Amino acid sequence: MSQKSLHLRLGIVASLFALFLVLYAIPSFVFAPSNVGNIILSPKFWPFVLAGLTGIVGLSLIFNAMTAASDAPFEDEEDVHPEGSAPWMRLGALAVIMMITMVALPRLGMVWTTMLAFAACAFLFRTRHPKAALVCAVVVPLLLYAFFAHVAGVAVPQGDFVRLP
């Protein structure tokens, strides 16, 4: 499969999925009260934003496929698939991380549990940037907590041991 045809197919699928979300799925299955004062706090706002971004990415992939000069074959970094039990071991480890996350959520709270789960997944998948992964594992949940707890006024589940302000 060439890179041009891959981009074209992915672009078409992403664009059709975005249309499905905008025209049917979000209006039918996402319910929002009519008295929401701030549009950003509406339950329908962020699904529409994500659907719009999906449509933009899909259209840009289609545009890229149409304007590409050559039809070069797709080159993957690894031509051979890993052999043996390593992929199954990683899949099993990911399932264990998910189970531990579900058990830890009520005890540690959402912020601390997501920090640990993010870091564990980053090292499980052997990231090339471990320092950036650790920084993101700490900063992203804290920023999300700050936004939802202090700006949006949404209660974020806290743990039994450490409570955030």
CSV table of N, CA and C in Angstrom, one decimal:
chain,number,residue,atom,x,y,z
A,1,MET,N,0.9,-1.2,0.0
A,1,MET,CA,0.0,0.0,0.0
A,1,MET,C,0.9,1.2,0.0
A,2,SER,N,0.6,2.2,-0.8
A,2,SER,CA,1.4,3.4,-0.9
A,2,SER,C,0.9,4.4,0.2
A,3,GLN,N,1.8,5.3,0.5
A,3,GLN,CA,1.5,6.3,1.5
A,3,GLN,C,0.4,7.2,1.0
A,4,LYS,N,0.3,7.5,-0.3
A,4,LYS,CA,-0.8,8.3,-0.9
A,4,LYS,C,-2.1,7.6,-0.7
A,5,SER,N,-2.2,6.3,-1.0
A,5,SER,CA,-3.5,5.7,-0.8
A,5,SER,C,-3.9,5.5,0.7
A,6,LEU,N,-2.8,5.3,1.5
A,6,LEU,CA,-3.1,5.2,2.9
A,6,LEU,C,-3.7,6.5,3.5
A,7,HIS,N,-3.1,7.6,3.1
A,7,HIS,CA,-3.6,8.9,3.5
A,7,HIS,C,-5.0,9.2,3.0
A,8,LEU,N,-5.2,8.8,1.7
A,8,LEU,CA,-6.6,9.0,1.2
A,8,LEU,C,-7.6,8.2,1.9
A,9,ARG,N,-7.3,6.9,2.2
A,9,ARG,CA,-8.3,6.1,2.9
A,9,ARG,C,-8.5,6.6,4.3
A,10,LEU,N,-7.4,6.9,5.0
A,10,LEU,CA,-7.6,7.4,6.4
A,10,LEU,C,-8.4,8.7,6.4
A,11,GLY,N,-8.1,9.6,5.5
A,11,GLY,CA,-8.8,10.9,5.4
A,11,GLY,C,-10.3,10.7,5.1
A,12,ILE,N,-10.6,9.8,4.2
A,12,ILE,CA,-12.0,9.5,4.0
A,12,ILE,C,-12.7,9.0,5.2
A,13,VAL,N,-12.1,8.0,5.8
A,13,VAL,CA,-12.7,7.4,7.0
A,13,VAL,C,-12.9,8.4,8.2
A,14,ALA,N,-11.8,9.2,8.4
A,14,ALA,CA,-11.9,10.2,9.4
A,14,ALA,C,-13.0,11.3,9.1
A,15,SER,N,-13.1,11.7,7.9
A,15,SER,CA,-14.1,12.7,7.5
A,15,SER,C,-15.5,12.1,7.7
A,16,LEU,N,-15.7,10.9,7.2
A,16,LEU,CA,-17.0,10.3,7.4
A,16,LEU,C,-17.4,10.1,8.8
A,17,PHE,N,-16.4,9.7,9.6
A,17,PHE,CA,-16.6,9.5,11.1
A,17,PHE,C,-17.0,10.9,11.7
A,18,ALA,N,-16.3,11.9,11.3
A,18,ALA,CA,-16.6,13.2,11.9
A,18,ALA,C,-18.1,13.7,11.5
A,19,LEU,N,-18.4,13.4,10.2
A,19,LEU,CA,-19.8,13.7,9.8
A,19,LEU,C,-20.8,12.9,10.6
A,20,PHE,N,-20.5,11.6,10.8
A,20,PHE,CA,-21.4,10.8,11.6
A,20,PHE,C,-21.6,11.3,13.0
A,21,LEU,N,-20.5,11.8,13.6
A,21,LEU,CA,-20.5,12.3,15.0
A,21,LEU,C,-21.3,13.6,15.0
A,22,VAL,N,-21.1,14.5,14.1
A,22,VAL,CA,-21.7,15.8,14.1
A,22,VAL,C,-23.2,15.7,13.8
A,23,LEU,N,-23.6,14.9,12.8
A,23,LEU,CA,-24.9,14.9,12.4
A,23,LEU,C,-25.8,13.9,13.1
A,24,TYR,N,-25.3,12.8,13.7
A,24,TYR,CA,-26.1,11.8,14.3
A,24,TYR,C,-25.7,11.5,15.8
A,25,ALA,N,-24.5,11.1,16.0
A,25,ALA,CA,-24.2,10.6,17.3
A,25,ALA,C,-24.2,11.6,18.4
A,26,ILE,N,-23.6,12.7,18.3
A,26,ILE,CA,-23.6,13.7,19.3
A,26,ILE,C,-25.0,14.3,19.6
A,27,PRO,N,-25.8,14.7,18.6
A,27,PRO,CA,-27.1,15.2,18.9
A,27,PRO,C,-28.0,14.1,19.5
A,28,SER,N,-27.8,12.9,19.1
A,28,SER,CA,-28.7,11.8,19.6
A,28,SER,C,-28.3,11.3,21.0
A,29,PHE,N,-27.1,11.2,21.3
A,29,PHE,CA,-26.6,10.5,22.5
A,29,PHE,C,-26.0,11.3,23.6
A,30,VAL,N,-25.7,12.6,23.3
A,30,VAL,CA,-25.1,13.5,24.3
A,30,VAL,C,-26.2,14.4,24.7
A,31,PHE,N,-26.5,14.4,26.0
A,31,PHE,CA,-27.6,15.2,26.5
A,31,PHE,C,-27.0,16.4,27.3
A,32,ALA,N,-27.6,17.6,27.1
A,32,ALA,CA,-27.1,18.7,27.8
A,32,ALA,C,-28.3,19.5,28.3
A,33,PRO,N,-28.3,20.0,29.5
A,33,PRO,CA,-29.4,20.8,30.0
A,33,PRO,C,-29.4,22.1,29.3
A,34,SER,N,-30.6,22.7,29.2
A,34,SER,CA,-30.8,23.9,28.4
A,34,SER,C,-30.3,25.1,29.2
A,35,ASN,N,-30.1,25.0,30.5
A,35,ASN,CA,-29.8,26.2,31.3
A,35,ASN,C,-28.3,26.3,31.6
A,36,VAL,N,-27.4,25.7,30.7
A,36,VAL,CA,-26.0,25.9,30.9
A,36,VAL,C,-25.6,27.3,30.5
A,37,GLY,N,-25.0,28.1,31.4
A,37,GLY,CA,-24.7,29.5,31.1
A,37,GLY,C,-23.5,29.6,30.2
A,38,ASN,N,-22.5,28.8,30.5
A,38,ASN,CA,-21.2,28.9,29.8
A,38,ASN,C,-21.1,27.8,28.8
A,39,ILE,N,-20.9,28.1,27.5
A,39,ILE,CA,-20.9,27.1,26.4
A,39,ILE,C,-19.8,26.1,26.6
A,40,ILE,N,-18.7,26.5,27.2
A,40,ILE,CA,-17.5,25.6,27.4
A,40,ILE,C,-17.9,24.5,28.4
A,41,LEU,N,-18.8,24.8,29.3
A,41,LEU,CA,-19.2,23.8,30.3
A,41,LEU,C,-20.3,22.9,29.8
A,42,SER,N,-20.9,23.1,28.6
A,42,SER,CA,-21.9,22.3,28.1
A,42,SER,C,-21.4,20.9,27.7
A,43,PRO,N,-22.1,19.8,28.0
A,43,PRO,CA,-21.6,18.5,27.7
A,43,PRO,C,-21.5,18.3,26.2
A,44,LYS,N,-22.1,19.1,25.4
A,44,LYS,CA,-22.0,18.9,23.9
A,44,LYS,C,-20.8,19.6,23.3
A,45,PHE,N,-20.2,20.6,24.0
A,45,PHE,CA,-19.2,21.4,23.4
A,45,PHE,C,-18.0,20.6,23.0
A,46,TRP,N,-17.4,19.9,23.9
A,46,TRP,CA,-16.1,19.2,23.7
A,46,TRP,C,-16.3,18.1,22.7
A,47,PRO,N,-17.4,17.3,22.7
A,47,PRO,CA,-17.5,16.3,21.6
A,47,PRO,C,-17.6,17.0,20.2
A,48,PHE,N,-18.3,18.1,20.1
A,48,PHE,CA,-18.3,18.8,18.8
A,48,PHE,C,-16.9,19.3,18.4
A,49,VAL,N,-16.1,19.8,19.4
A,49,VAL,CA,-14.8,20.2,19.1
A,49,VAL,C,-13.9,19.1,18.6
A,50,LEU,N,-14.0,17.9,19.3
A,50,LEU,CA,-13.2,16.8,18.9
A,50,LEU,C,-13.7,16.3,17.5
A,51,ALA,N,-15.0,16.3,17.2
A,51,ALA,CA,-15.5,15.9,15.9
A,51,ALA,C,-15.0,16.8,14.8
A,52,GLY,N,-15.0,18.1,15.1
A,52,GLY,CA,-14.5,19.1,14.2
A,52,GLY,C,-13.0,18.9,13.9
A,53,LEU,N,-12.2,18.7,14.9
A,53,LEU,CA,-10.8,18.4,14.7
A,53,LEU,C,-10.6,17.1,13.9
A,54,THR,N,-11.4,16.1,14.2
A,54,THR,CA,-11.3,14.9,13.4
A,54,THR,C,-11.6,15.2,11.9
A,55,GLY,N,-12.6,16.0,11.6
A,55,GLY,CA,-12.9,16.3,10.3
A,55,GLY,C,-11.8,17.1,9.6
A,56,ILE,N,-11.2,18.1,10.4
A,56,ILE,CA,-10.1,18.9,9.8
A,56,ILE,C,-8.9,18.0,9.5
A,57,VAL,N,-8.6,17.0,10.4
A,57,VAL,CA,-7.5,16.1,10.1
A,57,VAL,C,-7.8,15.2,8.9
A,58,GLY,N,-9.0,14.7,8.8
A,58,GLY,CA,-9.4,13.9,7.7
A,58,GLY,C,-9.3,14.7,6.3
A,59,LEU,N,-9.8,15.9,6.3
A,59,LEU,CA,-9.7,16.7,5.1
A,59,LEU,C,-8.3,17.0,4.7
A,60,SER,N,-7.5,17.3,5.7
A,60,SER,CA,-6.1,17.6,5.4
A,60,SER,C,-5.3,16.3,4.9
A,61,LEU,N,-5.7,15.1,5.4
A,61,LEU,CA,-5.1,13.9,4.9
A,61,LEU,C,-5.6,13.7,3.4
A,62,ILE,N,-6.8,14.0,3.1
A,62,ILE,CA,-7.3,13.9,1.7
A,62,ILE,C,-6.6,14.9,0.8
A,63,PHE,N,-6.4,16.1,1.3
A,63,PHE,CA,-5.7,17.1,0.5
A,63,PHE,C,-4.3,16.7,0.3
A,64,ASN,N,-3.6,16.2,1.3
A,64,ASN,CA,-2.2,15.7,1.2
A,64,ASN,C,-2.1,14.6,0.2
A,65,ALA,N,-3.1,13.7,0.2
A,65,ALA,CA,-3.1,12.6,-0.8
A,65,ALA,C,-3.3,13.1,-2.2
A,66,MET,N,-4.1,14.0,-2.4
A,66,MET,CA,-4.4,14.6,-3.7
A,66,MET,C,-3.3,15.4,-4.3
A,67,THR,N,-2.5,16.1,-3.4
A,67,THR,CA,-1.5,16.9,-3.9
A,67,THR,C,-0.1,16.3,-3.8
A,68,ALA,N,0.0,15.0,-3.3
A,68,ALA,CA,1.3,14.4,-3.2
A,68,ALA,C,1.9,14.1,-4.6
A,69,ALA,N,3.2,14.4,-4.8
A,69,ALA,CA,3.8,14.3,-6.1
A,69,ALA,C,4.0,12.8,-6.6
A,70,SER,N,4.5,12.0,-5.7
A,70,SER,CA,4.8,10.6,-6.1
A,70,SER,C,3.9,9.6,-5.3
A,71,ASP,N,3.9,8.5,-5.8
A,71,ASP,CA,3.1,7.4,-5.2
A,71,ASP,C,4.1,6.4,-4.6
A,72,ALA,N,4.9,6.9,-3.6
A,72,ALA,CA,6.0,6.0,-3.1
A,72,ALA,C,5.4,5.0,-2.1
A,73,PRO,N,6.0,3.8,-2.1
A,73,PRO,CA,5.5,2.8,-1.1
A,73,PRO,C,5.7,3.3,0.3
A,74,PHE,N,4.8,2.8,1.2
A,74,PHE,CA,4.9,3.1,2.6
A,74,PHE,C,6.1,2.4,3.2
A,75,GLU,N,6.9,3.1,3.9
A,75,GLU,CA,8.1,2.5,4.5
A,75,GLU,C,7.9,2.6,6.0
A,76,ASP,N,7.9,1.4,6.6
A,76,ASP,CA,7.8,1.3,8.1
A,76,ASP,C,9.1,1.2,8.7
A,77,GLU,N,9.2,1.7,9.9
A,77,GLU,CA,10.5,1.6,10.6
A,77,GLU,C,11.0,0.2,10.9
A,78,GLU,N,10.0,-0.6,11.2
A,78,GLU,CA,10.4,-2.0,11.5
A,78,GLU,C,9.7,-2.9,10.4
A,79,ASP,N,10.4,-3.5,9.6
A,79,ASP,CA,9.9,-4.3,8.5
A,79,ASP,C,9.4,-5.7,9.1
A,80,VAL,N,10.0,-6.1,10.1
A,80,VAL,CA,9.7,-7.4,10.7
A,80,VAL,C,8.9,-7.2,11.9
A,81,HIS,N,7.9,-8.1,12.2
A,81,HIS,CA,7.1,-8.0,13.4
A,81,HIS,C,7.8,-8.8,14.5
A,82,PRO,N,7.7,-8.3,15.7
A,82,PRO,CA,8.4,-8.9,16.8
A,82,PRO,C,7.8,-10.4,17.0
A,83,GLU,N,8.7,-11.3,17.2
A,83,GLU,CA,8.4,-12.7,17.3
A,83,GLU,C,8.3,-13.1,18.7
A,84,GLY,N,7.7,-14.2,19.0
A,84,GLY,CA,7.7,-14.7,20.3
A,84,GLY,C,6.5,-14.2,21.1
A,85,SER,N,6.8,-14.1,22.4
A,85,SER,CA,5.7,-13.8,23.4
A,85,SER,C,5.8,-12.3,23.8
A,86,ALA,N,6.7,-11.5,23.4
A,86,ALA,CA,6.8,-10.2,23.8
A,86,ALA,C,5.6,-9.3,23.6
A,87,PRO,N,4.9,-9.3,22.4
A,87,PRO,CA,3.7,-8.5,22.3
A,87,PRO,C,2.6,-9.0,23.2
A,88,TRP,N,2.5,-10.3,23.4
A,88,TRP,CA,1.4,-10.8,24.3
A,88,TRP,C,1.7,-10.4,25.8
A,89,MET,N,3.0,-10.4,26.1
A,89,MET,CA,3.4,-10.0,27.5
A,89,MET,C,3.0,-8.5,27.7
A,90,ARG,N,3.3,-7.7,26.7
A,90,ARG,CA,3.0,-6.2,26.8
A,90,ARG,C,1.5,-6.0,27.0
A,91,LEU,N,0.7,-6.8,26.2
A,91,LEU,CA,-0.7,-6.7,26.2
A,91,LEU,C,-1.2,-7.1,27.6
A,92,GLY,N,-0.7,-8.2,28.2
A,92,GLY,CA,-1.0,-8.6,29.5
A,92,GLY,C,-0.7,-7.6,30.6
A,93,ALA,N,0.5,-7.0,30.4
A,93,ALA,CA,0.9,-6.0,31.4
A,93,ALA,C,0.0,-4.8,31.3
A,94,LEU,N,-0.4,-4.4,30.1
A,94,LEU,CA,-1.4,-3.3,29.9
A,94,LEU,C,-2.7,-3.6,30.6
A,95,ALA,N,-3.2,-4.9,30.5
A,95,ALA,CA,-4.4,-5.3,31.2
A,95,ALA,C,-4.2,-5.2,32.7
A,96,VAL,N,-3.0,-5.6,33.2
A,96,VAL,CA,-2.8,-5.5,34.6
A,96,VAL,C,-2.7,-4.0,35.1
A,97,ILE,N,-2.1,-3.1,34.3
A,97,ILE,CA,-2.1,-1.7,34.6
A,97,ILE,C,-3.6,-1.2,34.7
A,98,MET,N,-4.4,-1.6,33.7
A,98,MET,CA,-5.8,-1.2,33.8
A,98,MET,C,-6.6,-1.6,35.0
A,99,MET,N,-6.3,-2.9,35.4
A,99,MET,CA,-7.0,-3.4,36.6
A,99,MET,C,-6.5,-2.7,37.8
A,100,ILE,N,-5.2,-2.5,37.9
A,100,ILE,CA,-4.7,-1.7,39.1
A,100,ILE,C,-5.2,-0.3,39.1
A,101,THR,N,-5.4,0.3,38.0
A,101,THR,CA,-6.0,1.6,37.9
A,101,THR,C,-7.4,1.7,38.4
A,102,MET,N,-8.2,0.7,38.1
A,102,MET,CA,-9.6,0.6,38.6
A,102,MET,C,-9.6,0.4,40.1
A,103,VAL,N,-8.7,-0.4,40.6
A,103,VAL,CA,-8.7,-0.6,42.0
A,103,VAL,C,-8.1,0.6,42.8
A,104,ALA,N,-7.2,1.3,42.2
A,104,ALA,CA,-6.5,2.4,42.9
A,104,ALA,C,-7.3,3.7,42.8
A,105,LEU,N,-8.2,3.8,41.8
A,105,LEU,CA,-9.0,5.1,41.7
A,105,LEU,C,-9.7,5.5,43.0
A,106,PRO,N,-10.5,4.7,43.6
A,106,PRO,CA,-11.2,5.1,44.9
A,106,PRO,C,-10.2,5.4,46.0
A,107,ARG,N,-9.1,4.7,46.0
A,107,ARG,CA,-8.2,4.9,47.2
A,107,ARG,C,-7.2,6.0,47.0
A,108,LEU,N,-6.6,6.2,45.8
A,108,LEU,CA,-5.7,7.3,45.6
A,108,LEU,C,-6.3,8.5,45.0
A,109,GLY,N,-7.4,8.4,44.4
A,109,GLY,CA,-8.0,9.5,43.7
A,109,GLY,C,-7.6,9.6,42.2
A,110,MET,N,-8.4,10.3,41.5
A,110,MET,CA,-8.2,10.3,40.0
A,110,MET,C,-6.8,10.9,39.6
A,111,VAL,N,-6.4,12.0,40.2
A,111,VAL,CA,-5.2,12.7,39.8
A,111,VAL,C,-4.0,11.8,40.0
A,112,TRP,N,-3.8,11.3,41.2
A,112,TRP,CA,-2.6,10.5,41.5
A,112,TRP,C,-2.6,9.2,40.8
A,113,THR,N,-3.8,8.6,40.6
A,113,THR,CA,-3.9,7.3,39.8
A,113,THR,C,-3.5,7.5,38.4
A,114,THR,N,-4.0,8.6,37.8
A,114,THR,CA,-3.7,8.8,36.4
A,114,THR,C,-2.2,9.1,36.2
A,115,MET,N,-1.6,9.8,37.2
A,115,MET,CA,-0.1,10.0,37.1
A,115,MET,C,0.6,8.7,37.0
A,116,LEU,N,0.3,7.8,37.9
A,116,LEU,CA,1.0,6.5,38.0
A,116,LEU,C,0.7,5.7,36.7
A,117,ALA,N,-0.6,5.7,36.3
A,117,ALA,CA,-0.9,4.9,35.1
A,117,ALA,C,-0.2,5.4,33.8
A,118,PHE,N,-0.2,6.7,33.7
A,118,PHE,CA,0.5,7.4,32.6
A,118,PHE,C,2.0,7.0,32.5
A,119,ALA,N,2.6,7.1,33.7
A,119,ALA,CA,4.1,6.8,33.8
A,119,ALA,C,4.3,5.3,33.5
A,120,ALA,N,3.4,4.4,34.0
A,120,ALA,CA,3.6,3.0,33.8
A,120,ALA,C,3.4,2.6,32.4
A,121,CYS,N,2.4,3.2,31.7
A,121,CYS,CA,2.2,2.9,30.3
A,121,CYS,C,3.4,3.5,29.4
A,122,ALA,N,3.9,4.6,29.8
A,122,ALA,CA,5.0,5.2,29.0
A,122,ALA,C,6.2,4.3,29.1
A,123,PHE,N,6.5,3.7,30.2
A,123,PHE,CA,7.6,2.8,30.3
A,123,PHE,C,7.3,1.4,29.8
A,124,LEU,N,6.1,1.0,29.8
A,124,LEU,CA,5.7,-0.3,29.2
A,124,LEU,C,5.9,-0.2,27.7
A,125,PHE,N,5.6,0.9,27.1
A,125,PHE,CA,5.7,1.0,25.7
A,125,PHE,C,7.1,1.5,25.3
A,126,ARG,N,8.0,1.6,26.2
A,126,ARG,CA,9.4,2.0,26.0
A,126,ARG,C,9.5,3.3,25.2
A,127,THR,N,9.1,4.4,25.8
A,127,THR,CA,9.1,5.7,25.1
A,127,THR,C,10.6,6.1,24.9
A,128,ARG,N,10.8,6.9,23.8
A,128,ARG,CA,12.1,7.4,23.5
A,128,ARG,C,12.5,8.6,24.4
A,129,HIS,N,11.4,9.1,25.0
A,129,HIS,CA,11.6,10.3,25.8
A,129,HIS,C,11.1,10.1,27.2
A,130,PRO,N,11.8,9.4,28.1
A,130,PRO,CA,11.3,9.1,29.4
A,130,PRO,C,11.2,10.3,30.3
A,131,LYS,N,12.1,11.3,30.2
A,131,LYS,CA,12.0,12.4,31.0
A,131,LYS,C,10.7,13.2,30.7
A,132,ALA,N,10.5,13.4,29.4
A,132,ALA,CA,9.3,14.1,29.0
A,132,ALA,C,8.0,13.4,29.4
A,133,ALA,N,8.1,12.0,29.3
A,133,ALA,CA,6.9,11.3,29.7
A,133,ALA,C,6.6,11.4,31.2
A,134,LEU,N,7.7,11.5,32.1
A,134,LEU,CA,7.5,11.7,33.5
A,134,LEU,C,6.9,13.1,33.8
A,135,VAL,N,7.5,14.1,33.1
A,135,VAL,CA,7.0,15.4,33.3
A,135,VAL,C,5.5,15.5,32.9
A,136,CYS,N,5.1,14.9,31.8
A,136,CYS,CA,3.7,14.9,31.3
A,136,CYS,C,2.9,14.1,32.3
A,137,ALA,N,3.4,13.0,32.8
A,137,ALA,CA,2.6,12.2,33.7
A,137,ALA,C,2.2,13.0,35.0
A,138,VAL,N,3.1,13.9,35.4
A,138,VAL,CA,2.8,14.7,36.5
A,138,VAL,C,2.0,16.0,36.2
A,139,VAL,N,2.4,16.7,35.1
A,139,VAL,CA,1.9,18.0,34.8
A,139,VAL,C,0.5,17.9,34.3
A,140,VAL,N,0.2,17.0,33.3
A,140,VAL,CA,-1.1,17.0,32.7
A,140,VAL,C,-2.2,16.7,33.6
A,141,PRO,N,-2.1,15.7,34.5
A,141,PRO,CA,-3.2,15.5,35.5
A,141,PRO,C,-3.4,16.7,36.4
A,142,LEU,N,-2.3,17.3,36.8
A,142,LEU,CA,-2.5,18.5,37.7
A,142,LEU,C,-3.1,19.6,37.0
A,143,LEU,N,-2.8,19.9,35.8
A,143,LEU,CA,-3.4,21.0,35.0
A,143,LEU,C,-4.9,20.7,34.8
A,144,LEU,N,-5.2,19.4,34.5
A,144,LEU,CA,-6.6,19.0,34.3
A,144,LEU,C,-7.4,19.2,35.6
A,145,TYR,N,-6.8,18.8,36.7
A,145,TYR,CA,-7.4,18.9,38.0
A,145,TYR,C,-7.7,20.4,38.3
A,146,ALA,N,-6.7,21.3,38.0
A,146,ALA,CA,-6.8,22.7,38.3
A,146,ALA,C,-7.9,23.3,37.5
A,147,PHE,N,-8.0,22.9,36.2
A,147,PHE,CA,-9.1,23.4,35.3
A,147,PHE,C,-10.5,23.0,35.8
A,148,PHE,N,-10.6,21.7,36.0
A,148,PHE,CA,-12.0,21.2,36.4
A,148,PHE,C,-12.4,21.5,37.8
A,149,ALA,N,-11.5,21.5,38.7
A,149,ALA,CA,-11.8,21.8,40.1
A,149,ALA,C,-12.0,23.3,40.3
A,150,HIS,N,-11.1,24.1,39.7
A,150,HIS,CA,-11.2,25.6,40.1
A,150,HIS,C,-11.8,26.5,39.0
A,151,VAL,N,-11.8,26.1,37.8
A,151,VAL,CA,-12.4,26.9,36.7
A,151,VAL,C,-13.8,26.4,36.4
A,152,ALA,N,-13.9,25.1,36.1
A,152,ALA,CA,-15.2,24.6,35.8
A,152,ALA,C,-16.1,24.3,37.0
A,153,GLY,N,-15.5,24.2,38.1
A,153,GLY,CA,-16.3,23.9,39.3
A,153,GLY,C,-16.8,22.5,39.4
A,154,VAL,N,-16.1,21.5,38.8
A,154,VAL,CA,-16.5,20.1,38.8
A,154,VAL,C,-15.7,19.4,39.8
A,155,ALA,N,-16.4,18.6,40.6
A,155,ALA,CA,-15.7,17.9,41.7
A,155,ALA,C,-14.9,16.7,41.1
A,156,VAL,N,-13.6,16.7,41.3
A,156,VAL,CA,-12.7,15.6,40.8
A,156,VAL,C,-12.6,14.7,42.0
A,157,PRO,N,-12.8,13.3,41.8
A,157,PRO,CA,-12.6,12.4,42.9
A,157,PRO,C,-11.3,12.4,43.5
A,158,GLN,N,-11.3,12.6,44.8
A,158,GLN,CA,-10.0,12.7,45.6
A,158,GLN,C,-9.9,11.3,46.3
A,159,GLY,N,-8.6,11.0,46.7
A,159,GLY,CA,-8.3,9.8,47.4
A,159,GLY,C,-8.5,9.8,48.9
A,160,ASP,N,-8.2,8.7,49.5
A,160,ASP,CA,-8.3,8.7,51.0
A,160,ASP,C,-7.0,9.2,51.7
A,161,PHE,N,-5.9,9.3,51.0
A,161,PHE,CA,-4.6,9.6,51.6
A,161,PHE,C,-4.2,11.1,51.4
A,162,VAL,N,-4.2,11.6,50.2
A,162,VAL,CA,-3.8,12.9,49.9
A,162,VAL,C,-4.9,13.7,49.2
A,163,ARG,N,-5.2,14.9,49.7
A,163,ARG,CA,-6.3,15.7,49.1
A,163,ARG,C,-5.6,16.9,48.5
A,164,LEU,N,-6.0,17.2,47.3
A,164,LEU,CA,-5.5,18.4,46.6
A,164,LEU,C,-6.4,19.6,46.9
A,165,PRO,N,-5.8,20.8,46.9
A,165,PRO,CA,-6.6,22.0,47.3
A,165,PRO,C,-7.7,22.3,46.2
